CSV table of C-alpha atoms in Angstrom, one decimal:
chain,number,residue,atom,x,y,z
J,116,MET,CA,17.4,8.6,-13.9
J,117,GLU,CA,17.8,8.3,-17.7
J,118,ARG,CA,14.8,7.7,-19.8
J,119,PRO,CA,14.4,4.0,-20.6
J,120,PRO,CA,14.3,2.8,-24.2
J,121,GLU,CA,11.0,3.2,-25.9
J,122,SER,CA,10.7,-0.6,-26.2
J,123,ASP,CA,10.5,-0.7,-22.4
J,124,LEU,CA,7.8,1.9,-22.1
J,125,HIS,CA,4.0,1.5,-22.1
J,126,HIS,CA,2.1,4.8,-21.6
J,127,GLU,CA,5.3,6.1,-19.9
J,128,PHE,CA,5.4,3.2,-17.5
J,129,PHE,CA,8.7,1.2,-17.6
J,130,LYS,CA,10.1,-2.1,-16.5
J,131,ALA,CA,11.0,-2.5,-12.8
J,132,GLU,CA,14.7,-3.3,-13.8
J,133,HIS,CA,15.2,0.4,-14.6
J,134,THR,CA,14.1,1.4,-11.1
J,135,THR,CA,16.3,-1.2,-9.5
J,136,ARG,CA,19.3,0.1,-11.5
J,137,TYR,CA,18.5,3.7,-10.5
J,138,LEU,CA,18.4,2.8,-6.8
J,139,GLU,CA,21.6,0.8,-7.0
J,140,ASP,CA,23.3,3.7,-8.7
J,141,TYR,CA,21.9,6.1,-6.2
J,142,LEU,CA,23.3,4.2,-3.3
J,143,GLU,CA,26.8,4.1,-4.9
J,144,SER,CA,26.9,7.7,-6.0
J,145,HIS,CA,25.6,9.5,-2.9
J,146,CYS,CA,28.3,10.0,-0.2
J,147,TYR,CA,28.1,11.7,3.1
J,148,ALA,CA,30.9,12.3,5.5
J,149,GLY,CA,33.2,10.4,3.1
J,150,GLN,CA,31.0,7.2,3.1
J,151,SER,CA,28.6,6.1,0.4
J,152,LEU,CA,25.0,5.1,1.2
J,153,LYS,CA,25.8,1.6,-0.1
J,154,SER,CA,28.6,1.1,2.3
J,155,ARG,CA,26.3,1.9,5.2
J,156,VAL,CA,23.8,-0.9,4.3
J,157,GLN,CA,24.3,-4.3,5.9
J,158,LEU,CA,22.7,-6.9,3.7
J,159,GLY,CA,21.8,-10.2,5.3
J,160,PHE,CA,21.4,-8.6,8.7
J,161,SER,CA,18.4,-10.0,10.6
J,162,VAL,CA,17.1,-8.1,13.6
J,163,LYS,CA,16.3,-10.4,16.4
J,164,THR,CA,15.3,-7.9,19.2
J,165,ILE,CA,14.9,-4.2,19.8
J,166,THR,CA,14.7,-3.1,23.4
J,167,LYS,CA,15.0,0.2,25.2
J,168,ARG,CA,17.3,0.3,28.2
J,169,GLY,CA,17.3,3.7,29.9
J,170,ASP,CA,17.7,6.3,27.2
J,171,GLU,CA,19.2,3.9,24.7
J,172,TRP,CA,17.9,1.4,22.3
J,173,LEU,CA,19.6,-1.9,22.0
J,174,VAL,CA,19.4,-3.6,18.6
J,175,ILE,CA,20.5,-7.3,18.5
J,176,GLY,CA,20.9,-9.0,15.2
J,177,ASN,CA,22.2,-12.2,13.8
J,178,ARG,CA,25.8,-11.1,13.7
J,179,ALA,CA,26.2,-7.8,15.6
J,180,GLN,CA,24.4,-5.5,18.1
J,181,TYR,CA,24.1,-1.7,18.2
J,182,ARG,CA,23.2,0.9,20.8
J,183,THR,CA,21.6,4.2,19.8
J,184,GLN,CA,19.7,7.0,21.4
J,185,ARG,CA,17.4,7.4,18.4
J,186,ILE,CA,16.1,4.8,15.9
J,187,ILE,CA,14.0,4.7,12.8
J,188,VAL,CA,12.3,1.4,11.9
J,189,ALA,CA,11.8,1.2,8.1
J,190,SER,CA,10.9,-2.5,7.8
J,191,GLY,CA,8.1,-1.7,5.4
J,192,LEU,CA,4.9,-3.4,4.6
J,193,PHE,CA,6.2,-6.0,2.1
J,194,SER,CA,8.8,-8.0,4.0
J,195,SER,CA,7.2,-11.3,4.8
J,196,ALA,CA,5.6,-13.3,2.0
J,197,ASN,CA,2.1,-14.6,2.6
J,198,ILE,CA,2.2,-18.2,1.4
J,199,PRO,CA,-1.0,-20.0,2.3
J,200,LYS,CA,-0.8,-23.3,4.2
J,201,PHE,CA,-2.7,-26.1,2.5
J,202,ILE,CA,-3.6,-29.6,3.7
J,203,GLY,CA,-1.4,-31.9,1.6
J,204,ASP,CA,1.3,-29.5,0.7
J,205,ASP,CA,3.8,-32.0,2.0
J,206,ILE,CA,2.8,-34.5,-0.6
J,207,PHE,CA,2.2,-32.0,-3.5
J,208,GLU,CA,5.3,-33.0,-5.4
J,209,ALA,CA,5.4,-29.7,-7.3
J,210,PRO,CA,7.1,-26.4,-6.4
J,211,ILE,CA,5.1,-23.7,-4.6
J,212,ILE,CA,6.5,-20.3,-5.6
J,213,HIS,CA,5.5,-16.9,-4.2
J,214,GLN,CA,5.4,-13.8,-6.3
J,215,GLU,CA,8.5,-12.5,-4.6
J,216,ASP,CA,10.6,-15.3,-6.1
J,217,PHE,CA,8.8,-15.7,-9.5
J,218,GLY,CA,11.3,-13.4,-11.4
J,219,GLN,CA,14.3,-15.4,-10.3
J,220,SER,CA,12.6,-18.8,-10.8
J,221,SER,CA,12.8,-21.0,-13.9
J,222,VAL,CA,9.0,-21.3,-14.3
J,223,LEU,CA,8.9,-19.6,-17.7
J,224,THR,CA,11.8,-21.5,-19.2
J,225,ALA,CA,11.5,-25.0,-17.6
J,226,PRO,CA,9.7,-27.4,-20.1
J,227,GLN,CA,8.8,-29.8,-17.3
J,228,LEU,CA,6.7,-27.0,-15.6
J,229,HIS,CA,4.1,-26.8,-18.3
J,230,LYS,CA,0.9,-26.7,-16.3
J,231,ALA,CA,0.8,-23.6,-14.0
J,232,THR,CA,-1.8,-22.8,-11.4
J,233,VAL,CA,-1.9,-19.2,-10.2
J,234,ILE,CA,-3.7,-18.3,-7.0
J,235,GLY,CA,-4.7,-14.8,-5.9
J,236,GLY,CA,-6.9,-12.0,-7.2
J,237,GLY,CA,-4.5,-9.0,-7.4
J,238,LYS,CA,-2.0,-7.5,-9.8
J,239,SER,CA,0.8,-9.8,-8.9
J,240,ALA,CA,-1.3,-12.9,-9.7
J,241,ALA,CA,-2.4,-11.2,-13.0
J,242,ASP,CA,1.2,-10.5,-14.0
J,243,MET,CA,2.2,-14.2,-13.4
J,244,VAL,CA,-0.8,-15.4,-15.3
J,245,TYR,CA,0.1,-13.2,-18.3
J,246,ALA,CA,3.7,-14.2,-18.2
J,247,CYS,CA,3.0,-17.9,-18.1
J,248,VAL,CA,0.6,-17.7,-21.0
J,249,LYS,CA,3.1,-15.8,-23.1
J,250,ALA,CA,5.7,-18.4,-22.3
J,251,GLY,CA,3.4,-21.1,-23.7
J,252,LYS,CA,2.2,-22.6,-20.4
J,253,SER,CA,-1.2,-24.1,-19.8
J,254,VAL,CA,-2.6,-21.8,-17.1
J,255,THR,CA,-5.3,-22.1,-14.5
J,256,TRP,CA,-6.2,-19.1,-12.4
J,257,VAL,CA,-7.8,-19.7,-9.0
J,258,ILE,CA,-9.3,-16.9,-6.9
J,259,ARG,CA,-10.8,-17.9,-3.6
J,260,ALA,CA,-14.6,-17.3,-3.2
J,261,SER,CA,-14.1,-16.5,0.6
J,262,GLY,CA,-11.9,-13.5,-0.1
J,263,THR,CA,-12.5,-10.0,-1.5
J,264,GLY,CA,-12.6,-11.3,-5.0
J,265,PRO,CA,-10.8,-10.3,-8.2
J,266,GLY,CA,-9.1,-7.0,-8.1
J,267,PHE,CA,-9.7,-4.0,-10.4
J,268,LEU,CA,-7.2,-4.0,-13.3
J,269,LEU,CA,-7.4,-0.5,-14.8
J,270,SER,CA,-6.4,0.8,-18.2
J,271,PRO,CA,-3.1,2.8,-17.9
J,272,LYS,CA,-4.2,5.2,-20.7
J,273,GLY,CA,-4.3,8.9,-19.8
J,274,LYS,CA,-6.7,11.5,-20.9
J,275,GLY,CA,-6.3,15.1,-22.2
J,276,PRO,CA,-2.8,16.4,-21.1
J,277,TYR,CA,-2.1,13.5,-18.9
J,278,LYS,CA,0.1,10.8,-20.4
J,279,ASN,CA,-1.3,7.9,-18.2
J,280,ALA,CA,-3.8,7.1,-15.6
J,281,PHE,CA,-1.3,7.5,-12.8
J,282,GLU,CA,-0.7,11.1,-13.8
J,283,ILE,CA,-4.4,11.8,-13.5
J,284,GLY,CA,-4.7,10.0,-10.1
J,285,SER,CA,-1.6,11.8,-8.7
J,286,THR,CA,-3.1,15.3,-9.1
J,287,ARG,CA,-4.5,17.0,-6.0
J,288,ALA,CA,-7.6,17.8,-8.0
J,289,ALA,CA,-8.3,14.0,-8.3
J,290,GLY,CA,-7.6,13.6,-4.6
J,291,THR,CA,-10.5,15.8,-3.7
J,292,LEU,CA,-12.9,13.2,-5.1
J,293,SER,CA,-12.1,11.0,-2.2
J,294,PRO,CA,-13.9,11.8,1.1
J,295,SER,CA,-11.2,12.5,3.7
J,296,PHE,CA,-10.2,14.7,6.6
J,297,ILE,CA,-6.6,14.7,5.2
J,298,GLY,CA,-5.7,17.9,3.4
J,299,PRO,CA,-7.4,21.3,3.1
J,300,ASP,CA,-10.9,21.7,4.3
J,301,ASN,CA,-12.0,24.1,1.5
J,302,TRP,CA,-15.3,25.1,-0.1
J,303,TRP,CA,-14.9,22.6,-3.0
J,304,ARG,CA,-14.5,19.6,-0.8
J,305,ARG,CA,-17.3,20.7,1.5
J,306,PHE,CA,-19.5,21.1,-1.6
J,307,LEU,CA,-18.6,17.7,-2.9
J,308,PHE,CA,-19.4,15.8,0.3
J,309,GLY,CA,-21.7,18.1,2.2
J,310,SER,CA,-24.3,18.7,-0.5
J,311,ASN,CA,-26.5,16.4,-2.6
J,312,PRO,CA,-25.3,18.0,-5.9
J,313,GLY,CA,-21.7,17.5,-4.8
J,314,ARG,CA,-22.3,13.9,-3.9
J,315,LYS,CA,-24.0,13.2,-7.2
J,316,ILE,CA,-20.8,14.5,-9.0
J,317,VAL,CA,-18.6,12.3,-6.9
J,318,ASN,CA,-20.8,9.2,-7.5
J,319,ALA,CA,-21.0,9.9,-11.2
J,320,VAL,CA,-17.2,10.2,-11.6
J,321,TRP,CA,-16.4,7.0,-9.7
J,322,ALA,CA,-19.3,5.1,-11.4
J,323,GLY,CA,-17.9,6.3,-14.8
J,324,VAL,CA,-14.4,5.0,-14.1
J,325,ASP,CA,-15.8,1.7,-12.7
J,326,LYS,CA,-18.0,1.2,-15.8
J,327,GLU,CA,-15.2,2.0,-18.2
J,328,THR,CA,-12.9,-0.5,-16.5
J,329,ARG,CA,-15.5,-3.3,-16.6
J,330,GLU,CA,-16.5,-2.6,-20.2
J,331,GLY,CA,-12.9,-2.5,-21.3
J,332,ALA,CA,-12.4,-6.0,-20.0
J,333,GLN,CA,-15.7,-7.2,-21.7
J,334,PHE,CA,-16.2,-9.8,-18.9
J,335,GLU,CA,-19.6,-10.9,-20.3
J,336,SER,CA,-19.0,-10.5,-24.0
J,337,ARG,CA,-15.3,-10.9,-24.8
J,338,PRO,CA,-14.9,-12.9,-28.1
J,339,ASN,CA,-13.3,-16.3,-27.7
J,340,ALA,CA,-13.0,-16.1,-24.0
J,341,LEU,CA,-13.1,-19.4,-22.2
J,342,PRO,CA,-16.1,-20.3,-19.9
J,343,GLY,CA,-15.5,-18.7,-16.5
J,344,PHE,CA,-13.9,-15.5,-17.8
J,345,ALA,CA,-16.7,-13.5,-16.3
J,346,LYS,CA,-15.7,-14.6,-12.9
J,347,LEU,CA,-12.9,-12.0,-13.1
J,348,LYS,CA,-15.4,-9.2,-12.5
J,349,PRO,CA,-14.6,-7.3,-9.3
J,350,HIS,CA,-17.1,-7.8,-6.5
J,351,SER,CA,-17.2,-4.3,-5.0
J,352,PRO,CA,-17.4,-0.9,-6.7
J,353,LEU,CA,-14.1,0.7,-7.5
J,354,PHE,CA,-14.8,3.7,-5.2
J,355,TRP,CA,-14.5,1.6,-2.0
J,356,GLY,CA,-11.1,0.0,-2.7
J,357,ASN,CA,-12.0,-3.1,-0.7
J,358,GLY,CA,-9.8,-5.5,-2.7
J,359,SER,CA,-6.6,-5.4,-4.6
J,360,GLY,CA,-5.8,-4.2,-8.1
J,361,GLY,CA,-3.5,-2.0,-10.2
J,362,LEU,CA,-2.8,-0.7,-13.6
J,363,LEU,CA,-2.5,-3.0,-16.6
J,364,ASN,CA,1.0,-2.9,-18.1
J,365,ARG,CA,0.2,-4.9,-21.2
J,366,ALA,CA,-2.0,-3.7,-24.0
J,367,ASP,CA,-3.0,-7.3,-24.8
J,368,PHE,CA,-3.7,-8.5,-21.3
J,369,TRP,CA,-7.4,-9.3,-21.7
J,370,ASP,CA,-6.9,-10.6,-25.2
J,371,THR,CA,-4.2,-13.0,-23.8
J,372,VAL,CA,-6.1,-14.1,-20.7
J,373,GLY,CA,-9.6,-14.5,-22.1
J,374,PRO,CA,-9.0,-17.4,-24.6
J,375,ASN,CA,-6.1,-19.1,-22.8
J,376,VAL,CA,-6.8,-19.2,-19.0
J,377,GLN,CA,-9.1,-21.6,-17.1
J,378,MET,CA,-10.7,-19.5,-14.4
J,379,HIS,CA,-12.0,-20.8,-11.0
J,380,LEU,CA,-13.6,-18.6,-8.3
J,381,GLU,CA,-13.6,-21.0,-5.4
J,382,ASP,CA,-11.5,-22.1,-2.4
J,383,ILE,CA,-8.8,-24.7,-2.4
J,384,THR,CA,-9.6,-27.5,0.0
J,385,HIS,CA,-6.3,-29.4,-0.2
J,386,LEU,CA,-3.4,-30.5,-2.4
J,387,ARG,CA,-2.4,-33.9,-3.5
J,388,ALA,CA,0.3,-35.2,-5.8
J,389,LYS,CA,0.6,-32.5,-8.5
J,390,HIS,CA,-3.1,-31.6,-8.2
J,391,VAL,CA,-4.9,-28.6,-6.7
J,392,CYS,CA,-8.3,-29.7,-5.3
J,393,LEU,CA,-11.1,-27.2,-5.2
J,394,GLN,CA,-14.2,-26.9,-3.1
J,395,SER,CA,-16.5,-28.0,-6.0
J,396,GLY,CA,-14.6,-31.3,-6.3
J,397,THR,CA,-12.6,-30.1,-9.4
J,398,GLU,CA,-9.0,-31.2,-9.4
J,399,VAL,CA,-6.6,-29.1,-11.4
J,400,ALA,CA,-3.5,-31.0,-12.6
J,401,THR,CA,-0.4,-28.7,-12.1
J,402,ASP,CA,3.3,-28.8,-12.3
J,403,VAL,CA,3.8,-25.6,-10.3
J,404,LEU,CA,1.7,-23.6,-7.9
J,405,LEU,CA,2.3,-19.8,-8.1
J,406,CYS,CA,1.1,-17.7,-5.2
J,407,GLY,CA,0.1,-14.2,-6.0
J,408,THR,CA,-1.1,-13.9,-2.4
J,409,GLY,CA,0.6,-10.8,-1.2
J,410,TRP,CA,2.3,-10.1,2.1
J,411,LYS,CA,1.7,-10.8,5.8
J,412,PRO,CA,1.0,-7.8,8.0
J,413,ASN,CA,4.1,-6.5,9.7
J,414,SER,CA,4.3,-8.4,13.0
J,415,PHE,CA,7.2,-6.4,14.5
J,416,ASP,CA,8.3,-9.6,16.2
J,417,PHE,CA,11.6,-8.0,17.3
J,418,PHE,CA,9.6,-6.0,19.9
J,419,SER,CA,8.2,-7.4,23.1
J,420,ALA,CA,4.4,-7.5,23.5
J,421,ASP,CA,4.6,-4.7,26.1
J,422,ASP,CA,6.6,-2.5,23.6
J,423,LEU,CA,4.1,-3.2,20.8
J,424,VAL,CA,1.3,-1.8,23.1
J,425,ARG,CA,3.4,1.1,24.4
J,426,LEU,CA,4.6,2.2,20.9
J,427,GLY,CA,1.2,2.0,19.3
J,428,LEU,CA,2.0,-0.8,16.9
J,429,PRO,CA,-0.6,-3.5,16.0
J,430,HIS,CA,-1.0,-5.9,18.9
J,431,ARG,CA,-3.4,-8.4,20.4
J,432,LEU,CA,-6.1,-6.9,22.5
J,433,GLU,CA,-5.4,-9.2,25.3
J,434,ASP,CA,-1.9,-7.8,25.6
J,435,GLU,CA,-3.2,-4.3,26.6
J,436,LEU,CA,-4.9,-3.3,29.9
J,437,PRO,CA,-8.7,-3.4,29.9
J,438,GLU,CA,-8.8,0.4,30.6
J,439,THR,CA,-6.7,1.0,27.5
J,440,THR,CA,-9.1,-1.0,25.4
J,441,GLU,CA,-12.0,0.8,26.8
J,442,PHE,CA,-10.4,4.2,26.2
J,443,TRP,CA,-9.7,3.6,22.6
J,444,ALA,CA,-13.1,2.0,22.0
J,445,GLN,CA,-14.8,5.1,23.5
J,446,ILE,CA,-12.9,7.7,21.4
J,447,ALA,CA,-13.2,5.4,18.3
J,448,GLN,CA,-17.0,5.6,18.6
J,449,GLN,CA,-16.8,9.4,18.9
J,450,ALA,CA,-14.5,9.5,15.9
J,451,ASP,CA,-16.8,7.3,13.8
J,452,ASP,CA,-19.8,9.6,14.5
J,453,GLU,CA,-17.7,12.5,13.3
J,454,VAL,CA,-16.7,10.6,10.1
J,455,LEU,CA,-20.3,9.8,9.2
J,456,ASN,CA,-21.5,13.3,10.1
J,457,ARG,CA,-18.9,14.8,7.8
J,458,PHE,CA,-19.1,12.2,5.1
J,459,PRO,CA,-22.6,10.6,4.8
J,460,ILE,CA,-21.4,8.9,1.6
J,461,LEU,CA,-19.5,6.5,3.8
J,462,ALA,CA,-22.4,5.4,5.9
J,463,LYS,CA,-23.8,2.7,3.7
J,464,PRO,CA,-21.1,0.6,1.9
J,465,PRO,CA,-22.2,-2.0,-0.6
J,466,LYS,CA,-22.5,-5.7,0.4
J,467,HIS,CA,-19.0,-7.0,0.4
J,468,HIS,CA,-16.7,-9.6,2.0
J,469,HIS,CA,-15.0,-8.0,5.0
J,470,LYS,CA,-11.6,-9.2,5.9
J,471,ALA,CA,-11.2,-8.7,9.7
J,472,ILE,CA,-7.8,-8.3,11.4
J,473,GLN,CA,-6.6,-10.1,14.5
J,474,THR,CA,-4.9,-7.1,16.1
J,475,THR,CA,-5.4,-3.5,16.9
J,476,PRO,CA,-4.8,-1.0,14.2
J,477,TYR,CA,-1.8,1.3,14.1
J,478,ARG,CA,-1.9,4.0,16.8
J,479,LEU,CA,0.9,6.2,15.5
J,480,TYR,CA,0.6,9.9,15.0
J,481,ASN,CA,0.9,10.6,11.3
J,482,GLY,CA,1.6,6.9,10.9
J,483,ILE,CA,5.1,7.6,12.2
J,484,ALA,CA,5.3,8.6,15.8
J,485,PRO,CA,4.4,6.9,19.0
J,486,LEU,CA,2.4,8.9,21.5
J,487,ASP,CA,4.9,8.9,24.4
J,488,ASP,CA,8.4,8.1,23.0
J,489,ARG,CA,10.3,10.7,21.0
J,490,SER,CA,13.3,8.5,20.5
J,491,ILE,CA,11.8,6.2,17.8
J,492,ALA,CA,10.0,6.7,14.5
J,493,PHE,CA,8.4,4.3,12.0
J,494,VAL,CA,8.4,5.0,8.3
J,495,GLY,CA,6.9,3.0,5.4
J,496,GLN,CA,3.9,1.8,7.5
J,497,PHE,CA,1.3,3.7,5.5
J,498,ASN,CA,0.3,2.2,2.2
J,499,VAL,CA,0.4,5.3,0.1
J,500,GLY,CA,-0.2,5.6,-3.7
J,501,ASN,CA,3.4,6.7,-4.5
J,502,PHE,CA,6.0,5.1,-2.3
J,503,PHE,CA,8.9,7.2,-3.7
J,504,LYS,CA,7.3,10.4,-2.5
J,505,GLY,CA,6.0,8.7,0.6
J,506,ALA,CA,9.5,7.5,1.6
J,507,GLU,CA,11.0,11.0,1.1
J,508,CYS,CA,8.4,12.9,3.0
J,509,GLN,CA,8.2,10.5,5.8
J,510,ALA,CA,12.0,10.4,6.2
J,511,ILE,CA,12.1,14.2,6.4
J,512,TRP,CA,9.2,14.4,8.9
J,513,ALA,CA,10.8,11.6,11.0
J,514,THR,CA,14.2,13.4,11.0
J,515,ALA,CA,12.5,16.7,12.1
J,516,TYR,CA,10.6,14.8,14.8
J,517,LEU,CA,13.7,13.1,16.2
J,518,ASP,CA,15.7,16.3,16.0
J,519,GLY,CA,13.0,18.1,18.0
J,520,ASN,CA,12.1,20.5,15.1
J,521,ILE,CA,8.4,19.8,15.2
J,522,GLU,CA,6.1,21.1,17.9
J,523,LEU,CA,3.6,18.4,18.4
J,524,PRO,CA,0.0,18.9,19.5
J,525,SER,CA,-1.0,17.8,22.9
J,526,ILE,CA,-1.2,14.1,23.5
J,527,GLU,CA,-5.0,14.3,23.9
J,528,SER,CA,-5.2,16.0,20.5
J,529,ARG,CA,-3.0,13.4,18.9
J,530,GLN,CA,-5.1,10.6,20.4
J,531,LEU,CA,-8.2,12.1,18.9
J,532,THR,CA,-6.5,12.6,15.5
J,533,ILE,CA,-5.3,9.0,15.5
J,534,ALA,CA,-8.8,7.7,16.5
J,535,ARG,CA,-10.4,9.8,13.8
J,536,HIS,CA,-8.0,8.6,11.1
J,537,ILE,CA,-8.6,4.9,12.1
J,538,ALA,CA,-12.4,5.4,12.0
J,539,TRP,CA,-12.2,7.2,8.7
J,540,CYS,CA,-9.9,4.5,7.2
J,541,LYS,CA,-12.2,1.7,8.1
J,542,ARG,CA,-15.2,3.4,6.7
J,543,ARG,CA,-13.4,4.6,3.5
J,544,TYR,CA,-11.5,1.4,2.5
J,545,LEU,CA,-13.4,-1.3,4.3
J,546,SER,CA,-11.2,-4.4,4.6
J,547,ASN,CA,-8.1,-2.5,3.4
J,548,GLY,CA,-8.7,0.1,6.0
J,549,GLU,CA,-8.9,-2.1,9.1
J,550,LEU,CA,-5.3,-1.4,10.1
J,551,GLY,CA,-5.7,2.3,9.7
J,552,ASN,CA,-2.8,2.6,7.3
J,553,PHE,CA,-4.3,2.7,3.8
J,554,LEU,CA,-4.1,6.0,1.8
J,555,LEU,CA,-4.8,5.1,-1.8
J,556,HIS,CA,-6.2,8.4,-3.0
J,557,GLU,CA,-5.1,10.7,-0.2
J,558,SER,CA,-1.4,10.4,-0.4
J,559,ASN,CA,-0.7,13.9,-1.9
J,560,PHE,CA,-2.6,15.6,0.9
J,561,TYR,CA,-1.0,13.4,3.6
J,562,LEU,CA,2.5,14.2,2.3
J,563,ASP,CA,1.6,17.9,2.1
J,564,ASP,CA,0.5,17.8,5.7
J,565,LEU,CA,3.8,16.2,6.8
J,566,LEU,CA,5.8,18.8,5.1
J,567,GLN,CA,3.6,21.6,6.4
J,568,GLU,CA,4.3,20.5,9.9
J,569,VAL,CA,8.0,20.6,9.2
J,570,GLY,CA,7.6,24.1,7.7
J,571,LEU,CA,8.8,23.2,4.2
J,572,THR,CA,7.3,24.6,0.9
J,573,SER,CA,9.8,24.1,-1.9
J,574,HIS,CA,7.6,21.2,-3.3
J,575,LEU,CA,4.8,23.6,-4.1
J,576,ARG,CA,4.5,25.1,-7.5
J,577,GLY,CA,1.7,27.7,-7.5
J,578,TRP,CA,-2.1,27.4,-7.5
J,579,PHE,CA,-2.8,25.8,-10.9
J,580,SER,CA,0.2,23.5,-10.9
J,581,ASN,CA,-0.4,22.4,-7.3
J,582,TRP,CA,-4.0,21.3,-8.1
J,583,PHE,CA,-3.8,20.0,-11.7
J,584,ARG,CA,-0.1,19.0,-12.3
J,585,PRO,CA,0.7,15.4,-11.6
J,586,GLY,CA,2.8,14.9,-8.4
J,587,PHE,CA,6.2,13.4,-9.1
J,588,ALA,CA,9.1,12.5,-6.8
J,589,LEU,CA,11.1,15.2,-8.7
J,590,ASP,CA,9.0,17.8,-7.0
J,591,LEU,CA,10.7,17.0,-3.8
J,592,ALA,CA,14.3,17.6,-5.1
J,593,GLY,CA,14.8,20.7,-3.0
J,594,LEU,CA,13.5,19.5,0.3
J,595,ARG,CA,16.8,18.3,1.8
J,596,ASP,CA,18.5,21.6,1.1
J,597,GLU,CA,15.5,23.6,2.4
J,598,TYR,CA,15.5,21.5,5.6
J,599,VAL,CA,19.3,22.0,6.1
J,600,ALA,CA,18.9,25.8,5.6
J,601,LYS,CA,15.9,26.0,7.9
J,602,TYR,CA,17.4,23.9,10.7
J,603,PRO,CA,21.2,24.2,10.4
J,604,SER,CA,22.0,23.4,14.0
J,605,THR,CA,20.6,19.9,13.7
J,606,SER,CA,21.6,19.1,10.1
J,607,ASP,CA,25.3,18.4,10.4
C-alpha cells in the first residue's frame, strides 16, 4: 500500500478510502490457479440456509446453492445495522440514517436537512456529529441514559518513539497491563497481577491514561462550551472497557463540538413529525435522525436452532437440553473462581450499567472451532484490536484446522478453556464481555497463540522487538510461505 498524501494523514492515521482502494487492488492483483480473488467473490449473494447432510454442507442462497465438505463462515460482527425501533417512526416525516449509510447519503450537502439529531455514544456517532457541524448543520447529540453512556474518545498522539497511540497499544509490553490468561504466563505478568506493588503499577498506569483523556476534553471547564457538554464524560473508568470508544481523528474535535452541539443524556420516548421526543419532555426539532448505534449481534439465522447449539454459536438457553445448560453453568462457576483467584483486580468492578445478552456466549475453541465438528470454522467472530492481523491469523489457523494440521487438546480440555475464557471476558470487559468474544488489549497474545498452535514463527522479531515494537500486519507477510513450506502436502 502506497503512503497516502500528507493532507490525508493525522498522526499517521489516514482516511478509510485508502484502505478501501488497497483492498480492491489486492483482490484484483492476487491470482491463484489462474483466477483472481475478485473473480471468486459473489457480490449480492444472500445465504438463506446452511445445513449438514452426511459429510457435506449444503449452502443455499438467493440465486445458487453449493455443496462442500469443508466450510468457513466469515460473516463478521458488523453485518446487520442496529437501528432502534421508536414509537412514532412511521409518522416522523424525516429520514432515519444509520452510520453504515451516512457516507453515501446527502446529509452533509442537502440544504433542507439543516437540523441533524445524532443518537449513540460511540465513535461513529462522534464522527457524524463532527462532520455535520463542519458542514454547517445545527446539531443535537442524544445519548440514552439507560445505556453504558458516552464512550472514551482518546487522543491519537504517540509518546516517545511511538508515532501514535495505536502504536503504543499494539505493543506486547502494553498488552501485559491487561489481566489475562491469554499469552505467556511469565514473571512480569505474575508480578503485575499477583502482588500489591504490581497491582498499584497497573492501577496507576490506567488511571493516568483515564485522567489524561478526561482532562484533554475539559468536560467541566472547556471555554465556550454549551450547557450539557459535561454530559459527555464517560461513566466507567477506561480500564474496564464497558462502553464504546475510539481514537479521535480530528485535532479540533472538542473545540468543534463544545460550542456547537446541544447535548442530551436521556432516552428517547417517541418520535413525531420531525421531532425527537425525550424522557424529560424536551422535543428536539430535526430534519434528519442519524443513528450511530452500532451493529446487532450476529444471529447466524442461516443455521437451524439445533445447529446453533451443536456448533457452539450464541443461542437461546431454551433451545439446549437442561443437562447441557447445567454442565456449562457448573464449569463456568469453576472458571470464574479461577479467574478471580488469578486476578483479584477483577473482583470488584465499579458501579456501571450492565448490558445483558439474551443468548449464550460463543462456545468456540479459540473463537473459531466447534467442539465436535472439524468440517467447519468461524473467523471474524472475536472483536480484536487489529482486524487486519486478526483476519490473517485466524484464516491461517482455520486452514490448518480444516487441513488436520493442528493437534487439538482433548474435548474436556477445550471445554474448560472455553469456559475460562468466557468467565474471564465477562469479568474483564463487563457488558462488552458477555458474549465472550471481546479482546481489546489482548489481541497480540491471542494471535501469537494461534500461530504457535500452527507452528509458525516468521512473525517474531527477537526479544526486544517482540515486546516493544508495534505490531503491524506487515509482520505477517511471511506466514503464507512458511505455512506452505511446513505443510506442503495440504497446501496445493
